[in-house]
PDB file of C-alpha atoms in Angstrom:
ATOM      1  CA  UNK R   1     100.170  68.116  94.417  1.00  0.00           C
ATOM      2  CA  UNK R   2      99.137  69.013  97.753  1.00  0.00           C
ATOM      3  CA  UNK R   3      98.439  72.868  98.907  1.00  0.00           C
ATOM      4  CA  UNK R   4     100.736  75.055 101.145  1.00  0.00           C
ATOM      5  CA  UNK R   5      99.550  74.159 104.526  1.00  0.00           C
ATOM      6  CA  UNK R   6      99.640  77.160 107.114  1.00  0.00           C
ATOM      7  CA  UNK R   7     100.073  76.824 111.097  1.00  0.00           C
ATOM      8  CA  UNK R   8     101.019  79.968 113.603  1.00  0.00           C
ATOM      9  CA  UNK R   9      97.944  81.831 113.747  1.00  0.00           C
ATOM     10  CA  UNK R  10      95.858  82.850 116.585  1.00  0.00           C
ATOM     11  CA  UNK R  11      94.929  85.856 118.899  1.00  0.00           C
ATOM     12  CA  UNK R  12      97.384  88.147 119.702  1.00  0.00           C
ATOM     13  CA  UNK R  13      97.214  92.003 121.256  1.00  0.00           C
ATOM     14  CA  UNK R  14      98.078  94.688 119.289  1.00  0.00           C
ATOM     15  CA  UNK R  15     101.989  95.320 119.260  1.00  0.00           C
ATOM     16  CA  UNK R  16     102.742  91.771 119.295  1.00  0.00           C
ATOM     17  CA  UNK R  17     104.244  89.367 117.119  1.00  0.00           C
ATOM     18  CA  UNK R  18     103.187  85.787 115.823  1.00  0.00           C
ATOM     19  CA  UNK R  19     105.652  83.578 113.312  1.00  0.00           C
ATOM     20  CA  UNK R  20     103.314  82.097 110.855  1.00  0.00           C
ATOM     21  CA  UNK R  21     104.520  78.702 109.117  1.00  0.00           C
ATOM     22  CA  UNK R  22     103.978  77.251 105.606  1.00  0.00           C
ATOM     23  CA  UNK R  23     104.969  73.732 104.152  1.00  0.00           C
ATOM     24  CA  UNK R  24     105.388  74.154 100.689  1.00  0.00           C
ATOM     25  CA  UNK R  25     106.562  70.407  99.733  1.00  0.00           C
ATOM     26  CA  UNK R  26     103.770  70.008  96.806  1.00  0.00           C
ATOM     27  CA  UNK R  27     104.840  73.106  95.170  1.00  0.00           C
ATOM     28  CA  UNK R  28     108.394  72.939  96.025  1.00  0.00           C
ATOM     29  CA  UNK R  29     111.544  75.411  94.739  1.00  0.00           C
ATOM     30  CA  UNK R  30     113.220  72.748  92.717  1.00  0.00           C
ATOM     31  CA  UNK R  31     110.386  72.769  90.324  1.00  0.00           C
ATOM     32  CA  UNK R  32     110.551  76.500  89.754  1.00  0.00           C
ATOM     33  CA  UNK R  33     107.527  77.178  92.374  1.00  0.00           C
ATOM     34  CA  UNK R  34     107.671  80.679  94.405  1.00  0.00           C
ATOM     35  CA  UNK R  35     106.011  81.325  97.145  1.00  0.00           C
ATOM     36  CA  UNK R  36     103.950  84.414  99.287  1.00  0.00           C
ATOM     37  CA  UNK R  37     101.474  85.526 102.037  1.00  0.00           C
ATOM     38  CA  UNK R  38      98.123  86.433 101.020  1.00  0.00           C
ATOM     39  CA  UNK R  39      95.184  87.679 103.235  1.00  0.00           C
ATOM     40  CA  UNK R  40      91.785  88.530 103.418  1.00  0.00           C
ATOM     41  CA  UNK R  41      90.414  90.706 105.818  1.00  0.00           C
ATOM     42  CA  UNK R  42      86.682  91.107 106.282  1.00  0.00           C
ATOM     43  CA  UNK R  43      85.240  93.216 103.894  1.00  0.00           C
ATOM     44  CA  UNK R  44      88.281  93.796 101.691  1.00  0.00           C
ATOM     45  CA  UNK R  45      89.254  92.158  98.493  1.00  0.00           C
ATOM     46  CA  UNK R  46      92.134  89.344  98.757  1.00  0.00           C
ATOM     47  CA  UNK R  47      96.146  91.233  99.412  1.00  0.00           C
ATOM     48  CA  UNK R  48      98.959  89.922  98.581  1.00  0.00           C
ATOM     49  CA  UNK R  49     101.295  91.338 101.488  1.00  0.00           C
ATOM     50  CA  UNK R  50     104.682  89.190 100.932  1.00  0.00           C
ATOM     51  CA  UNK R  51     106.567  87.239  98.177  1.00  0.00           C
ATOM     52  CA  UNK R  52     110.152  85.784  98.188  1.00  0.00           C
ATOM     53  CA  UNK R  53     111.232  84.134  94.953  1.00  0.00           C
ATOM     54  CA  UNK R  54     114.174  81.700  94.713  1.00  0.00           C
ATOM     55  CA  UNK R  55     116.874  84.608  94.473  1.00  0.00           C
ATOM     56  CA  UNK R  56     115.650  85.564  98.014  1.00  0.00           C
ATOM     57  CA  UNK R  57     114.005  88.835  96.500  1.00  0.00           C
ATOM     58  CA  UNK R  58     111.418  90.043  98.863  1.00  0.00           C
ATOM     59  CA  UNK R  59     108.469  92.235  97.879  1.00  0.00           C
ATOM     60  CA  UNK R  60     105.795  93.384 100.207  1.00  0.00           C
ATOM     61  CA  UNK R  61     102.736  95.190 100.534  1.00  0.00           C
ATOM     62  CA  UNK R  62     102.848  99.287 101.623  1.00  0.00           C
ATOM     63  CA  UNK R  63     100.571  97.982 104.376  1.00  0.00           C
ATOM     64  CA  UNK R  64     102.980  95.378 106.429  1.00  0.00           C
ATOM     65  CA  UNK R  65     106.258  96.756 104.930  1.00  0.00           C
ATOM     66  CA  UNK R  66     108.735  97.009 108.182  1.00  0.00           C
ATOM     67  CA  UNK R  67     106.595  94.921 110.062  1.00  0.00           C
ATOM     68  CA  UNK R  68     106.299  92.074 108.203  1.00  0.00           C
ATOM     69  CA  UNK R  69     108.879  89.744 107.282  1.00  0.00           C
ATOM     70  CA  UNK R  70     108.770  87.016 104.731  1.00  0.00           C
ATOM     71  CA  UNK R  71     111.760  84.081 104.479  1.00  0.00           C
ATOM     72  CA  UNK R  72     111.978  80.698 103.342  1.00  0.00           C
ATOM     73  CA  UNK R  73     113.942  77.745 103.710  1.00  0.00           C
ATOM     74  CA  UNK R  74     114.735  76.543 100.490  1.00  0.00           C
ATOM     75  CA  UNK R  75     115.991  72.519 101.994  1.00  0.00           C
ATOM     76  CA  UNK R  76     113.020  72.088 103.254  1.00  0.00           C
ATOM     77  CA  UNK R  77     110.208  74.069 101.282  1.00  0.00           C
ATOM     78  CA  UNK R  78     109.070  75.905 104.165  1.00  0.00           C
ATOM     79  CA  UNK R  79     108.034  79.571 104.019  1.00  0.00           C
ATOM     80  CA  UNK R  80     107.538  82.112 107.357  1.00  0.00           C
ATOM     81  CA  UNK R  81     105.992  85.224 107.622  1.00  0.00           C
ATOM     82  CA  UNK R  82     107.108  87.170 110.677  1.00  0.00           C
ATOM     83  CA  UNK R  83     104.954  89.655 111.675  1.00  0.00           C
ATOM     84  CA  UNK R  84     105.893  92.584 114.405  1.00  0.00           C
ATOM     85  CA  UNK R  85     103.810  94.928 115.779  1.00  0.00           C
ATOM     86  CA  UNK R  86     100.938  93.717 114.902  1.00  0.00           C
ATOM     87  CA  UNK R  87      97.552  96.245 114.526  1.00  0.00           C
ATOM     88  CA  UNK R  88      94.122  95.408 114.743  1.00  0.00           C
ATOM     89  CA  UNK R  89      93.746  95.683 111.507  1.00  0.00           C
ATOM     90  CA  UNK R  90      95.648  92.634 110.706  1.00  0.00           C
ATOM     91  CA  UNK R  91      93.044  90.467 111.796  1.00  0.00           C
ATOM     92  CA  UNK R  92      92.410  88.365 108.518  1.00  0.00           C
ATOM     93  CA  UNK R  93      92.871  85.039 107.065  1.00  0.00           C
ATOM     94  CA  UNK R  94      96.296  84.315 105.983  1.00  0.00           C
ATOM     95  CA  UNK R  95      97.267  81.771 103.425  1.00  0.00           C
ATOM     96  CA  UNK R  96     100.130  80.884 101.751  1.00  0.00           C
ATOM     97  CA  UNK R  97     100.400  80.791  98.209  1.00  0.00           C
ATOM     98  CA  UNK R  98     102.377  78.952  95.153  1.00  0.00           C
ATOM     99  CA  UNK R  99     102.959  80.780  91.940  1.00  0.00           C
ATOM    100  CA  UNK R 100     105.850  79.638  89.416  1.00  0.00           C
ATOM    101  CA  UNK R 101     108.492  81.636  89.236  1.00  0.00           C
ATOM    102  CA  UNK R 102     108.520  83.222  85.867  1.00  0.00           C
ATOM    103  CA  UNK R 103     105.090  84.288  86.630  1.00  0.00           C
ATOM    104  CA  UNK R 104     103.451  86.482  89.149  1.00  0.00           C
ATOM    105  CA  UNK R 105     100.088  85.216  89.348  1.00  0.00           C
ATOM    106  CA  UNK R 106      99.743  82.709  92.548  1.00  0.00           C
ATOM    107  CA  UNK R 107      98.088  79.486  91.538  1.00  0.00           C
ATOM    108  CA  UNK R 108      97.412  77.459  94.758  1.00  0.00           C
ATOM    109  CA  UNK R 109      96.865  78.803  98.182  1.00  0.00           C
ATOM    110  CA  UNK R 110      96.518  76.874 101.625  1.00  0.00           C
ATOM    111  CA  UNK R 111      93.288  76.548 103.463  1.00  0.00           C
ATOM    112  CA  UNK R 112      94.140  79.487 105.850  1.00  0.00           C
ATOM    113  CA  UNK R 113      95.431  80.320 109.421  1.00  0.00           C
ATOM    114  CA  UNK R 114      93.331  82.887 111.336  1.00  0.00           C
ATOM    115  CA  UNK R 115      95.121  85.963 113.054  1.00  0.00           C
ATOM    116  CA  UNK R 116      93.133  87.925 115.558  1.00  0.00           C
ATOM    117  CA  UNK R 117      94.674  91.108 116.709  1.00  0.00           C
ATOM    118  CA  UNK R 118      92.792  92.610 119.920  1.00  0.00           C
ATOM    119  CA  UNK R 119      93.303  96.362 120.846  1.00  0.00           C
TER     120      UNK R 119
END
């Protein structure tokens, strides 16, 4: 099965917005897959920050809550993370991630899209 593959990152100042992008074909909703953001920022441990599941439930990490927004397009097994006012402390490696549905442990990730947030 091929990984999520991410596109969208890049720098960006701080209040801005980027839309990142995720093709999820390889891990896609009509076999029961479910999908979120993950990042890793330098010198912290690996956060999950968004997760949609196929009923459209969103969950999301205290830290991008109202700023973040996760959707997917269930057609073509594409997932988006919107992010808003972006902070400096953003800056990380994003990936997205595959997980089946009836459990909450992600099993795949992407190779990564880099978000730089400048002061």
């Amino acid at each position: 099965q091929a990984p999520p593959k991410e596109s969208g990152g890049g720098p960006v100042e701080a209040g801005g917005s980027l839309l990142l992008s995720c093709s999820a074909s390889g891990y896609p909703t009509k076999w029961a897959y479910c999908h979120g953001w993950v990042r890793q920022r330098q010198g912290y441990e690996r956060e999950e920050i968004a997760d949609i599941d196929n009923a459209q439930q969103t969950t999301y990490a205290d830290s991008v809550r109202g700023r973040f927004t996760i959707t997917k397009d269930y057609v073509k097994d594409m997932v988006y993370l919107r992010m808003t006012n972006l902070k400096p402390e953003d800056t990380a490696m994003y990936y997205c991630a595959a997980r089946r549905c009836r459990e909450r442990t992600y099993i795949r990730w992407g190779q990564g899209t880099q978000v730089t947030v400048s002061p």
